[in-house]
XYZ file of C-alpha atoms in Angstrom:
455
model
C -4.838 37.948 -61.174
C -5.866 39.850 -64.304
C -8.590 41.954 -62.666
C -8.306 44.890 -60.327
C -10.612 44.716 -57.331
C -11.818 47.343 -54.834
C -13.948 47.270 -51.694
C -14.780 49.237 -48.595
C -12.764 47.720 -45.738
C -14.510 49.460 -42.854
C -17.961 48.860 -41.429
C -21.215 50.075 -43.024
C -22.003 52.642 -40.320
C -20.816 56.242 -40.633
C -17.585 56.992 -38.831
C -14.724 59.481 -38.699
C -12.573 57.431 -41.080
C -13.457 55.051 -43.900
C -10.974 52.853 -45.726
C -11.155 51.550 -49.314
C -8.715 48.983 -50.595
C -7.701 48.413 -54.239
C -5.574 45.554 -55.603
C -4.576 44.404 -59.052
C -2.613 45.342 -62.173
C -4.492 48.578 -62.867
C -4.290 49.854 -59.288
C -1.630 52.515 -59.780
C -3.186 53.935 -62.942
C -6.649 54.113 -61.352
C -5.269 55.721 -58.175
C -3.554 58.405 -60.233
C -6.832 59.229 -61.949
C -8.970 59.655 -58.818
C -6.436 61.070 -56.351
C -4.265 64.163 -56.697
C -1.475 64.612 -54.124
C -1.172 68.056 -52.604
C 1.687 69.822 -54.380
C 1.154 67.896 -57.614
C 2.750 64.811 -59.135
C 1.416 61.290 -59.382
C 0.502 59.140 -56.382
C 2.094 56.109 -58.076
C 5.482 57.859 -57.915
C 5.339 58.323 -54.155
C 7.399 55.955 -51.933
C 5.923 52.612 -50.952
C 3.413 52.807 -48.047
C 3.849 56.563 -47.633
C 0.579 58.213 -46.622
C -0.003 61.165 -48.941
C -2.467 64.016 -48.406
C -4.479 65.159 -51.371
C -7.784 65.568 -53.200
C -10.133 62.652 -53.859
C -12.175 62.894 -57.051
C -15.642 61.542 -57.969
C -16.531 60.040 -61.333
C -17.083 63.465 -62.849
C -13.711 64.724 -61.631
C -15.129 66.931 -58.852
C -13.369 66.874 -55.503
C -15.429 64.957 -52.927
C -12.897 64.825 -50.082
C -9.452 65.824 -48.911
C -7.873 62.761 -47.357
C -4.925 60.400 -47.218
C -3.916 57.689 -49.661
C -0.948 55.343 -50.085
C 0.236 52.849 -52.641
C 2.022 49.547 -52.143
C 3.999 48.223 -55.047
C 4.110 44.530 -55.942
C 5.342 42.228 -54.583
C 5.682 44.147 -51.288
C 1.996 44.302 -50.428
C -0.619 42.250 -48.598
C -1.844 40.584 -51.798
C 1.528 40.529 -53.572
C -0.021 42.811 -56.236
C 0.024 46.589 -56.668
C -2.324 47.965 -54.019
C -3.734 51.295 -52.883
C -5.476 52.245 -49.668
C -7.682 55.333 -49.453
C -8.298 56.694 -45.961
C -11.086 59.204 -46.380
C -13.842 60.560 -44.120
C -16.250 57.832 -43.122
C -19.439 59.236 -44.612
C -21.315 56.474 -46.443
C -21.899 58.931 -49.299
C -18.176 59.589 -49.735
C -17.328 55.892 -49.530
C -20.013 54.989 -52.015
C -19.003 57.719 -54.462
C -15.310 56.785 -54.210
C -16.126 53.164 -54.911
C -18.198 54.229 -57.914
C -15.232 56.290 -59.188
C -12.976 53.235 -58.870
C -15.460 51.082 -60.763
C -15.842 53.722 -63.471
C -12.100 53.612 -63.994
C -11.860 49.853 -64.431
C -11.930 48.266 -60.962
C -14.371 45.508 -60.039
C -16.175 44.828 -56.759
C -14.102 42.476 -54.605
C -15.767 39.332 -53.390
C -15.801 38.114 -49.763
C -12.249 37.566 -48.584
C -10.817 38.135 -52.064
C -7.889 40.268 -50.857
C -6.794 37.547 -48.443
C -7.444 34.858 -51.065
C -5.110 36.656 -53.422
C -2.532 36.870 -50.632
C -2.799 33.098 -50.205
C -2.546 32.401 -53.946
C 0.502 34.711 -54.141
C 2.239 32.692 -51.424
C 2.088 35.567 -48.898
C 0.569 33.216 -46.342
C -0.498 29.615 -46.141
C -4.148 28.569 -45.771
C -3.938 28.248 -41.983
C -2.613 31.815 -41.795
C -5.360 33.044 -44.115
C -8.028 31.434 -41.933
C -6.412 33.117 -38.909
C -7.159 36.474 -40.596
C -10.868 35.703 -40.298
C -10.374 34.693 -36.650
C -8.549 37.965 -36.007
C -11.329 40.058 -37.569
C -14.034 38.269 -35.572
C -12.093 37.942 -32.273
C -14.229 38.802 -29.234
C -11.464 38.755 -26.622
C -7.850 39.942 -26.493
C -6.729 36.330 -26.004
C -8.554 35.217 -29.157
C -6.897 38.041 -31.095
C -3.490 37.128 -29.661
C -3.891 33.475 -30.695
C -5.099 34.446 -34.203
C -2.211 36.916 -34.704
C 0.300 34.205 -33.818
C -1.328 31.851 -36.308
C -1.108 34.539 -38.953
C 2.625 34.598 -38.226
C 2.776 30.865 -38.908
C 2.437 29.229 -35.491
C 0.265 26.450 -36.912
C 1.527 26.380 -40.497
C 5.210 26.130 -39.609
C 4.560 23.222 -37.211
C 2.421 21.386 -39.790
C 4.988 21.902 -42.548
C 7.725 20.579 -40.249
C 5.785 17.364 -39.531
C 4.756 17.031 -43.156
C 8.364 17.334 -44.353
C 9.448 14.591 -41.956
C 6.798 12.327 -43.462
C 7.778 13.294 -47.007
C 11.411 12.382 -46.265
C 10.270 9.085 -44.730
C 8.177 8.211 -47.798
C 11.193 8.997 -50.029
C 13.325 6.542 -48.075
C 10.703 3.789 -48.367
C 10.083 4.456 -52.066
C 13.800 3.969 -52.670
C 13.424 0.480 -51.150
C 10.387 -0.229 -53.297
C 12.339 0.750 -56.422
C 15.007 -1.864 -55.585
C 13.019 -4.879 -54.332
C 15.923 -7.323 -54.774
C 18.036 -5.576 -52.170
C 17.774 -6.566 -48.507
C 15.848 -4.067 -46.374
C 17.832 -2.492 -43.554
C 16.056 -3.183 -40.237
C 17.075 0.254 -39.063
C 14.736 1.724 -41.709
C 11.686 0.385 -39.865
C 13.041 1.435 -36.467
C 13.633 4.954 -37.754
C 10.148 5.029 -39.326
C 8.520 3.930 -36.043
C 10.201 6.785 -34.184
C 9.142 9.414 -36.724
C 5.585 8.111 -37.033
C 5.126 7.789 -33.256
C 6.280 11.390 -32.682
C 4.122 12.675 -35.529
C 1.040 10.797 -34.295
C 1.412 12.177 -30.791
C 2.039 15.742 -31.973
C -0.968 15.686 -34.327
C -3.361 14.285 -31.715
C -2.114 16.852 -29.194
C -2.845 19.671 -31.686
C -6.288 18.274 -32.545
C -7.216 18.028 -28.848
C -6.799 21.799 -28.458
C -9.827 22.356 -30.716
C -12.396 22.084 -27.951
C -10.733 24.964 -26.097
C -10.205 26.778 -29.377
C -13.875 26.564 -30.189
C -14.681 28.105 -26.800
C -12.064 30.811 -27.449
C -13.628 31.654 -30.816
C -17.336 31.135 -30.213
C -17.747 31.446 -26.460
C -19.701 28.991 -24.328
C -23.486 28.737 -23.814
C -24.293 28.782 -20.090
C -27.749 28.102 -18.674
C -28.719 29.512 -15.268
C -30.945 26.861 -13.748
C -32.778 26.742 -10.425
C -36.109 26.694 -8.671
C -38.303 29.854 -8.594
C -36.957 32.654 -6.412
C -33.509 31.089 -6.008
C -32.087 34.283 -7.493
C -31.363 33.266 -11.088
C -32.405 36.601 -12.602
C -30.567 38.479 -9.882
C -27.433 36.462 -10.672
C -27.770 37.221 -14.379
C -28.078 40.931 -13.653
C -25.123 40.846 -11.251
C -22.904 38.999 -13.746
C -23.965 41.245 -16.635
C -23.650 44.433 -14.594
C -27.065 45.625 -15.799
C -30.713 45.009 -14.869
C -31.294 42.703 -17.827
C -33.950 40.470 -16.224
C -37.008 41.400 -14.162
C -36.580 40.527 -10.504
C -39.601 40.165 -8.160
C -40.553 38.101 -5.129
C -43.358 36.465 -7.152
C -42.460 32.862 -8.083
C -42.527 32.217 -11.825
C -41.712 35.780 -12.939
C -39.251 34.528 -15.560
C -41.201 32.561 -18.149
C -38.966 32.754 -21.186
C -35.226 32.408 -21.800
C -33.327 35.705 -21.478
C -29.856 35.915 -23.019
C -26.903 38.115 -22.126
C -23.269 37.880 -23.170
C -20.363 38.665 -20.833
C -16.597 38.275 -21.026
C -14.599 36.597 -18.288
C -10.940 36.734 -19.235
C -10.528 34.621 -22.366
C -14.058 33.195 -22.073
C -17.091 34.707 -23.760
C -20.064 33.429 -21.741
C -23.505 33.404 -23.373
C -25.749 33.443 -20.305
C -29.332 32.184 -20.453
C -31.667 33.003 -17.586
C -34.419 30.382 -17.529
C -37.791 29.800 -15.922
C -37.714 28.370 -12.406
C -38.072 24.562 -12.250
C -41.105 23.370 -10.331
C -44.324 21.381 -10.747
C -46.976 23.764 -12.051
C -50.380 23.652 -13.708
C -49.876 27.016 -15.419
C -49.661 26.212 -19.168
C -47.542 29.308 -19.935
C -45.102 28.559 -17.107
C -44.886 24.932 -18.307
C -43.736 26.183 -21.725
C -41.073 28.292 -20.020
C -39.884 25.288 -17.966
C -39.715 23.127 -21.115
C -37.576 25.800 -22.760
C -35.375 25.892 -19.655
C -34.819 22.125 -19.969
C -33.944 22.436 -23.644
C -31.524 25.282 -22.963
C -29.824 23.341 -20.172
C -29.412 20.378 -22.513
C -27.854 22.584 -25.215
C -25.514 24.433 -22.868
C -21.879 23.526 -22.255
C -21.986 24.939 -18.705
C -24.751 25.225 -16.137
C -24.923 27.525 -13.160
C -27.266 25.658 -10.788
C -28.597 28.287 -8.376
C -29.753 27.358 -4.867
C -31.226 29.602 -2.155
C -28.778 29.217 0.729
C -31.227 30.827 3.113
C -33.752 28.005 2.699
C -33.903 24.225 3.049
C -33.508 21.946 0.019
C -36.892 21.455 -1.595
C -38.298 18.978 -4.097
C -37.772 21.635 -6.764
C -34.079 21.820 -5.811
C -33.845 18.034 -6.198
C -35.313 18.447 -9.675
C -32.509 20.924 -10.480
C -29.946 18.408 -9.187
C -31.411 15.668 -11.348
C -31.511 17.848 -14.459
C -27.856 18.799 -14.172
C -26.584 15.275 -13.676
C -23.732 14.503 -16.064
C -23.407 18.123 -17.172
C -20.496 20.519 -16.496
C -22.039 22.426 -13.600
C -21.179 24.958 -10.910
C -23.488 24.965 -7.906
C -24.081 28.598 -6.935
C -25.331 29.036 -3.393
C -27.029 32.409 -3.643
C -28.149 34.839 -0.895
C -24.978 34.349 1.179
C -25.810 37.730 2.795
C -28.687 35.993 4.677
C -28.466 33.410 7.487
C -27.713 29.992 6.001
C -30.308 27.193 6.215
C -29.188 25.053 3.255
C -27.755 21.560 3.727
C -24.520 22.347 1.940
C -23.163 18.823 2.518
C -25.936 17.434 0.293
C -25.095 19.930 -2.433
C -21.408 19.013 -2.272
C -22.231 15.330 -2.731
C -23.749 16.127 -6.092
C -21.494 18.875 -7.419
C -17.723 19.051 -7.765
C -17.744 22.845 -7.895
C -19.693 24.765 -5.237
C -19.438 28.479 -4.542
C -21.342 30.852 -2.267
C -22.354 34.255 -3.626
C -24.710 37.116 -2.991
C -26.173 38.502 -6.175
C -27.490 41.393 -4.081
C -24.187 42.541 -2.518
C -21.711 41.102 -5.040
C -20.027 38.904 -2.426
C -18.409 35.879 -4.038
C -18.868 37.069 -7.650
C -15.144 37.514 -8.219
C -14.551 33.960 -6.963
C -17.195 32.809 -9.483
C -15.472 34.760 -12.255
C -12.191 33.057 -11.357
C -13.771 29.611 -11.184
C -15.561 29.591 -14.559
C -12.398 29.566 -16.767
C -11.032 26.723 -14.595
C -14.161 24.632 -14.998
C -14.258 25.033 -18.784
C -10.520 24.329 -19.098
C -9.431 27.810 -20.148
C -7.247 28.851 -17.183
C -3.477 29.087 -17.387
C -3.430 28.796 -21.169
C -0.851 30.211 -23.536
C -2.314 32.043 -26.520
C 0.727 31.594 -28.749
C -1.161 30.275 -31.746
C -0.985 26.641 -30.662
C -4.752 26.457 -30.016
C -6.676 25.164 -33.003
C -9.881 27.229 -33.441
C -10.933 25.854 -36.841
C -13.097 22.733 -37.234
C -11.715 22.033 -40.727
C -8.168 22.059 -39.460
C -9.053 19.898 -36.445
C -10.687 17.297 -38.669
C -7.685 17.218 -40.996
C -5.352 16.820 -38.001
C -7.304 13.821 -36.741
C -7.230 12.194 -40.195
C -3.506 12.794 -40.476
C -2.940 11.391 -36.985
C -4.955 8.276 -37.782
C -3.008 7.634 -40.985
C 0.302 8.173 -39.137
C -0.843 5.714 -36.513
C -1.736 3.162 -39.193
C 1.673 3.646 -40.849
C 3.350 3.241 -37.445
C 1.594 -0.106 -36.905
C 2.622 -1.222 -40.394
C 6.256 -0.275 -39.739
C 6.227 -1.872 -36.287
C 4.942 -5.159 -37.706
C 7.557 -5.059 -40.446
C 4.953 -5.096 -43.230
C 5.937 -4.375 -46.818
C 7.247 -0.831 -47.439
C 4.345 0.053 -49.708
C 1.936 -0.457 -46.757
C 3.847 2.147 -44.745
C 4.033 4.482 -47.734
C 0.283 4.329 -48.434
C -0.753 5.514 -44.989
C 2.101 8.026 -44.688
C 1.034 9.590 -47.975
C -2.532 9.808 -46.647
C -1.204 11.756 -43.669
C 0.800 14.031 -45.950
C -2.310 14.792 -48.014
C -4.369 15.605 -44.896
C -1.707 17.980 -43.595
C -1.531 19.636 -47.002
C -5.207 20.508 -46.642
C -4.351 22.593 -43.575
C -1.586 24.633 -45.171
C -3.127 24.681 -48.641
C -0.406 22.585 -50.252
C -2.974 19.955 -51.215
C -6.509 21.316 -51.079
C -9.346 21.387 -53.603
C -10.354 24.686 -55.202
C -13.946 24.351 -53.993
C -12.752 24.085 -50.403
C -10.605 27.201 -50.824
C -13.571 29.077 -52.279
C -15.816 27.989 -49.388
C -13.247 29.149 -46.835
C -12.979 32.662 -48.271
C -16.736 32.998 -48.775
C -16.979 33.223 -44.969
C -14.850 36.375 -44.931
C -16.256 39.873 -45.011
C -15.950 41.951 -48.187
C -12.847 44.134 -48.011
C -10.621 41.629 -46.206
């Protein structure tokens, strides 16, 4: 890259420390002009990655902070270029003035994700690793961060390159046959191809199938709390959230709009939606709330269907059962601290997962916490980078698997070598989109546009 870029790498709010990153061919010269190490000398002459204390200068040369700075010499840096990192006090005024000094000395404002994009273009990481950087920055659970860190280390990229190389070698063998059409084709060639293509197809489909869990890991899961009035939906929301988020009264129909709260249960981020109680009503405002409850239940990937265990099943409860049919649902029998009057056998006939709790005392909540990851398929998982969290990668994996499968059929039927080659090359191209070995520039630009400035 011919330009030198700079950006604030920390958040916009004031804090004790702020970090500014600089990368490009003029980095060392610019750093020497705006930072003076204590004891004299040039910052560019200090050892690689050594934090140095000194004075930070504004555009007019005045000292605006005493802080730390380090330089990283190419190619041993994140971007592969000369880099500098200024760790100053986190006042927005200091950060803004430092950035202005950098621009005055020849740096340009970095675009979204431009540091990581330069790292990708310099071969410091493949595209799957670069996308994992974004996942790491936006991770909302320790497990999501662990999975993203492993992908940055190449957990996905190395596996994809291994499969891709096997297909490249296979295509080379078949092209050699195509180049000499008069020679008899060895039957072992097709047998060998079938084995490689079968293994590749299975491995690629297995990877693609992890995306549903990966999406939950990255985005969380929307969860509607559904039930008749006074079943204890709002009390359950408050108990799960650990705060009095929703108003709780004995008056039926208190909740008339959807109330959202986000909680973390192990690796699962749960976006809870407390909804209006389901019942027949003539109140036009309550009807709107019930309609919204229905829409939220339809849009949710998990439903907590709440029943009052201290009361008989009512027509409103039957409405709840009907509305949750075919949805991933946990039946929550609330008010377990009161004498039971509910026909639990009827509930169990309709729901695979049934658990008794008391939102008032907390009884059974831990069992509910333990059950939710099981129901959404997130229990007992290994976060070693093998979970695909990226829709683009998942789509490319499916395309590659389908082309491998087509090539396998062609090889199994003993079709002409060029038929096998055509589909195998399609799979190779799709896998190249994941690692960046074969991806359009506009796709690369779109990927990095999603990053924050400074990363």
